[in-house]
Amino acid sequence: MSVLQRIVDTAKADPKRIVLCEAQDPRVLEAAVRARRDQIADVILIGDPARSAQVASQHGIDLSGLVITDPATSQARERYAQQLCRLREKKGMTLEQAQQATAQPLCFANVMLQMGDADGSVAGAVHTTADVVRTALQVVGAKASASSIVSSFFLMIFEHEHHPTKGGMIFSDCGLVIDPDAEQLARIALDSAKSAQALLGEPPRIAMLSFSTLGSAEHVNVTKVQQATRLARQAAPELLIDGEIQLDAAIIPAIASRKLSDSQIHGQANVLIFPDLNAGNIGYKLAERLGGAIAVGPLLQGLNKPANDLSRGCSADDIYNVIAVTCVQAQQQQNSAPAHEALASVPARQ
């Protein structure tokens, strides 16, 4: 079974309420119709119903059974405005400003999620990543931990004949944190391990990537990855982590056996942690554009509730896949047991 099909089947087993705030876009409408038809999510559309109906008619999309909520006229708007004002009052937001903000679909959807009226959010087909992430941070908020950081990852699918290893991988961070320090990099690795466990259906095998393998080069950038590896191992000693490690040793067993005699992942990484955004963004695009991998994301981790981004160049298939992933993330959060909190704290740098 393919990775994406497994995620879709997992979503179907326990559909969650996923809010889409870009109901004027035909790609979003098509994905919403498919998600409802396939019963992977209880889709909530936010936007102007008249405009959405017009767009659907123009593109031959049947919206039967889908409800589109207009934030400007919704009975929930005042309640959401009051909540937003409480959340942002320390930043100087007034109730009038909150009322104006919640008239906008993106803000309305995030308050809906924050208040528990939805289980996950997907946006970015129309809005910029900056707008999507900023609103999620301001409204949904980051997890309350001294070491918490909101980061992104791509679910990369390798399924073509020329791919030496078939299946899914997590690439992080490829879209958000520009230059993480050692503590942040360790946190990204731990959060990515949780994402891998939820989405790949197999234990995470983490590679802390560098241009050096176990001290083969000396540089401040190498030192950062070495420190991050130590911190991640201290916080979660049960995880399989190699680092610092070059990419070839992370994904090719024969090279791993030559370069790392005591490897934990033996050249079979399914989670690649890039040292900075330059490497991560370039890496996932190389895998997608030259390697033919399917890239699902950017997906966010480290928020209080699942709120995911899309590329503005996304297709309806991309949106459908992110809806399914968001549903699985919501399931994971709902079912998280206290035992998972072992990953909650990264110790201070020694």
GROMACS .gro file of N, CA, C and O in nm, residues 280-323:
model
  176
  280GLY      N    1   1.747   2.281   0.321
  280GLY     CA    2   1.619   2.212   0.320
  280GLY      C    3   1.535   2.246   0.198
  280GLY      O    4   1.478   2.157   0.133
  281ASN      N    5   1.526   2.375   0.167
  281ASN     CA    6   1.443   2.416   0.054
  281ASN      C    7   1.501   2.366  -0.078
  281ASN      O    8   1.428   2.316  -0.164
  282ILE      N    9   1.632   2.377  -0.092
  282ILE     CA   10   1.698   2.327  -0.214
  282ILE      C   11   1.684   2.175  -0.222
  282ILE      O   12   1.656   2.119  -0.329
  283GLY      N   13   1.701   2.109  -0.109
  283GLY     CA   14   1.697   1.963  -0.107
  283GLY      C   15   1.563   1.906  -0.151
  283GLY      O   16   1.557   1.814  -0.233
  284TYR      N   17   1.454   1.960  -0.095
  284TYR     CA   18   1.324   1.902  -0.132
  284TYR      C   19   1.289   1.933  -0.277
  284TYR      O   20   1.228   1.849  -0.346
  285LYS      N   21   1.330   2.051  -0.326
  285LYS     CA   22   1.299   2.085  -0.465
  285LYS      C   23   1.381   2.003  -0.563
  285LYS      O   24   1.333   1.967  -0.671
  286LEU      N   25   1.504   1.970  -0.528
  286LEU     CA   26   1.583   1.879  -0.611
  286LEU      C   27   1.516   1.741  -0.617
  286LEU      O   28   1.504   1.681  -0.726
  287ALA      N   29   1.473   1.691  -0.502
  287ALA     CA   30   1.409   1.560  -0.499
  287ALA      C   31   1.279   1.560  -0.579
  287ALA      O   32   1.247   1.462  -0.648
  288GLU      N   33   1.206   1.672  -0.574
  288GLU     CA   34   1.079   1.681  -0.644
  288GLU      C   35   1.098   1.703  -0.794
  288GLU      O   36   1.042   1.631  -0.878
  289ARG      N   37   1.178   1.804  -0.830
  289ARG     CA   38   1.186   1.847  -0.970
  289ARG      C   39   1.279   1.761  -1.055
  289ARG      O   40   1.251   1.737  -1.172
  290LEU      N   41   1.389   1.715  -0.998
  290LEU     CA   42   1.481   1.630  -1.073
  290LEU      C   43   1.462   1.482  -1.040
  290LEU      O   44   1.480   1.397  -1.127
  291GLY      N   45   1.427   1.454  -0.916
  291GLY     CA   46   1.414   1.314  -0.875
  291GLY      C   47   1.276   1.255  -0.896
  291GLY      O   48   1.258   1.135  -0.885
  292GLY      N   49   1.177   1.342  -0.924
  292GLY     CA   50   1.043   1.292  -0.950
  292GLY      C   51   0.964   1.251  -0.826
  292GLY      O   52   0.862   1.182  -0.836
  293ALA      N   53   1.007   1.295  -0.708
  293ALA     CA   54   0.932   1.264  -0.586
  293ALA      C   55   0.806   1.350  -0.578
  293ALA      O   56   0.800   1.459  -0.634
  294ILE      N   57   0.706   1.299  -0.510
  294ILE     CA   58   0.586   1.378  -0.480
  294ILE      C   59   0.611   1.451  -0.349
  294ILE      O   60   0.650   1.390  -0.249
  295ALA      N   61   0.591   1.582  -0.349
  295ALA     CA   62   0.612   1.663  -0.229
  295ALA      C   63   0.477   1.710  -0.175
  295ALA      O   64   0.404   1.782  -0.243
  296VAL      N   65   0.442   1.668  -0.055
  296VAL     CA   66   0.317   1.709   0.010
  296VAL      C   67   0.352   1.808   0.120
  296VAL      O   68   0.419   1.774   0.217
  297GLY      N   69   0.307   1.931   0.104
  297GLY     CA   70   0.338   2.032   0.204
  297GLY      C   71   0.355   2.169   0.142
  297GLY      O   72   0.318   2.188   0.026
  298PRO      N   73   0.410   2.264   0.216
  298PRO     CA   74   0.470   2.249   0.350
  298PRO      C   75   0.365   2.227   0.458
  298PRO      O   76   0.261   2.291   0.459
  299LEU      N   77   0.395   2.136   0.547
  299LEU     CA   78   0.311   2.103   0.660
  299LEU      C   79   0.376   2.160   0.786
  299LEU      O   80   0.498   2.165   0.796
  300LEU      N   81   0.294   2.203   0.879
  300LEU     CA   82   0.345   2.269   1.000
  300LEU      C   83   0.342   2.174   1.119
  300LEU      O   84   0.254   2.089   1.130
  301GLN      N   85   0.440   2.191   1.206
  301GLN     CA   86   0.445   2.115   1.330
  301GLN      C   87   0.489   2.208   1.443
  301GLN      O   88   0.559   2.306   1.420
  302GLY      N   89   0.445   2.177   1.563
  302GLY     CA   90   0.478   2.261   1.678
  302GLY      C   91   0.367   2.355   1.719
  302GLY      O   92   0.382   2.430   1.815
  303LEU      N   93   0.252   2.354   1.647
  303LEU     CA   94   0.137   2.436   1.684
  303LEU      C   95   0.049   2.361   1.783
  303LEU      O   96   0.054   2.238   1.794
  304ASN      N   97  -0.037   2.435   1.852
  304ASN     CA   98  -0.130   2.372   1.946
  304ASN      C   99  -0.228   2.280   1.875
  304ASN      O  100  -0.273   2.180   1.932
  305LYS      N  101  -0.264   2.316   1.751
  305LYS     CA  102  -0.356   2.234   1.671
  305LYS      C  103  -0.308   2.237   1.526
  305LYS      O  104  -0.241   2.331   1.485
  306PRO      N  105  -0.346   2.137   1.446
  306PRO     CA  106  -0.296   2.130   1.308
  306PRO      C  107  -0.350   2.243   1.220
  306PRO      O  108  -0.471   2.258   1.203
  307ALA      N  109  -0.260   2.323   1.167
  307ALA     CA  110  -0.295   2.429   1.072
  307ALA      C  111  -0.188   2.427   0.963
  307ALA      O  112  -0.075   2.468   0.987
  308ASN      N  113  -0.224   2.378   0.846
  308ASN     CA  114  -0.124   2.353   0.743
  308ASN      C  115  -0.130   2.452   0.628
  308ASN      O  116  -0.235   2.509   0.595
  309ASP      N  117  -0.015   2.469   0.567
  309ASP     CA  118   0.004   2.562   0.456
  309ASP      C  119  -0.003   2.485   0.324
  309ASP      O  120   0.012   2.363   0.320
  310LEU      N  121  -0.025   2.560   0.216
  310LEU     CA  122  -0.021   2.506   0.081
  310LEU      C  123   0.068   2.595  -0.004
  310LEU      O  124   0.087   2.713   0.027
  311SER      N  125   0.119   2.541  -0.110
  311SER     CA  126   0.184   2.624  -0.211
  311SER      C  127   0.076   2.689  -0.296
  311SER      O  128  -0.025   2.626  -0.328
  312ARG      N  129   0.095   2.815  -0.333
  312ARG     CA  130  -0.005   2.880  -0.418
  312ARG      C  131  -0.011   2.820  -0.558
  312ARG      O  132  -0.107   2.843  -0.631
  313GLY      N  133   0.089   2.738  -0.591
  313GLY     CA  134   0.085   2.666  -0.718
  313GLY      C  135   0.027   2.527  -0.705
  313GLY      O  136   0.040   2.445  -0.797
  314CYS      N  137  -0.038   2.497  -0.593
  314CYS     CA  138  -0.088   2.363  -0.566
  314CYS      C  139  -0.201   2.323  -0.660
  314CYS      O  140  -0.270   2.407  -0.719
  315SER      N  141  -0.219   2.193  -0.672
  315SER     CA  142  -0.331   2.137  -0.749
  315SER      C  143  -0.440   2.092  -0.653
  315SER      O  144  -0.419   2.087  -0.530
  316ALA      N  145  -0.555   2.053  -0.708
  316ALA     CA  146  -0.662   1.999  -0.624
  316ALA      C  147  -0.616   1.871  -0.556
  316ALA      O  148  -0.652   1.845  -0.440
  317ASP      N  149  -0.534   1.790  -0.626
  317ASP     CA  150  -0.480   1.668  -0.564
  317ASP      C  151  -0.392   1.702  -0.443
  317ASP      O  152  -0.398   1.634  -0.340
  318ASP      N  153  -0.310   1.807  -0.457
  318ASP     CA  154  -0.225   1.850  -0.345
  318ASP      C  155  -0.310   1.886  -0.224
  318ASP      O  156  -0.279   1.847  -0.110
  319ILE      N  157  -0.415   1.962  -0.247
  319ILE     CA  158  -0.502   2.006  -0.137
  319ILE      C  159  -0.570   1.886  -0.072
  319ILE      O  160  -0.579   1.876   0.051
  320TYR      N  161  -0.617   1.794  -0.154
  320TYR     CA  162  -0.681   1.672  -0.103
  320TYR      C  163  -0.583   1.596  -0.012
  320TYR      O  164  -0.620   1.552   0.098
  321ASN      N  165  -0.460   1.582  -0.057
  321ASN     CA  166  -0.361   1.511   0.023
  321ASN      C  167  -0.333   1.581   0.156
  321ASN      O  168  -0.318   1.516   0.260
  322VAL      N  169  -0.326   1.715   0.152
  322VAL     CA  170  -0.300   1.790   0.276
  322VAL      C  171  -0.420   1.782   0.370
  322VAL      O  172  -0.403   1.776   0.493
  323ILE      N  173  -0.541   1.777   0.316
  323ILE     CA  174  -0.659   1.756   0.401
  323ILE      C  175  -0.646   1.624   0.475
  323ILE      O  176  -0.670   1.614   0.596
   0.00000   0.00000   0.00000
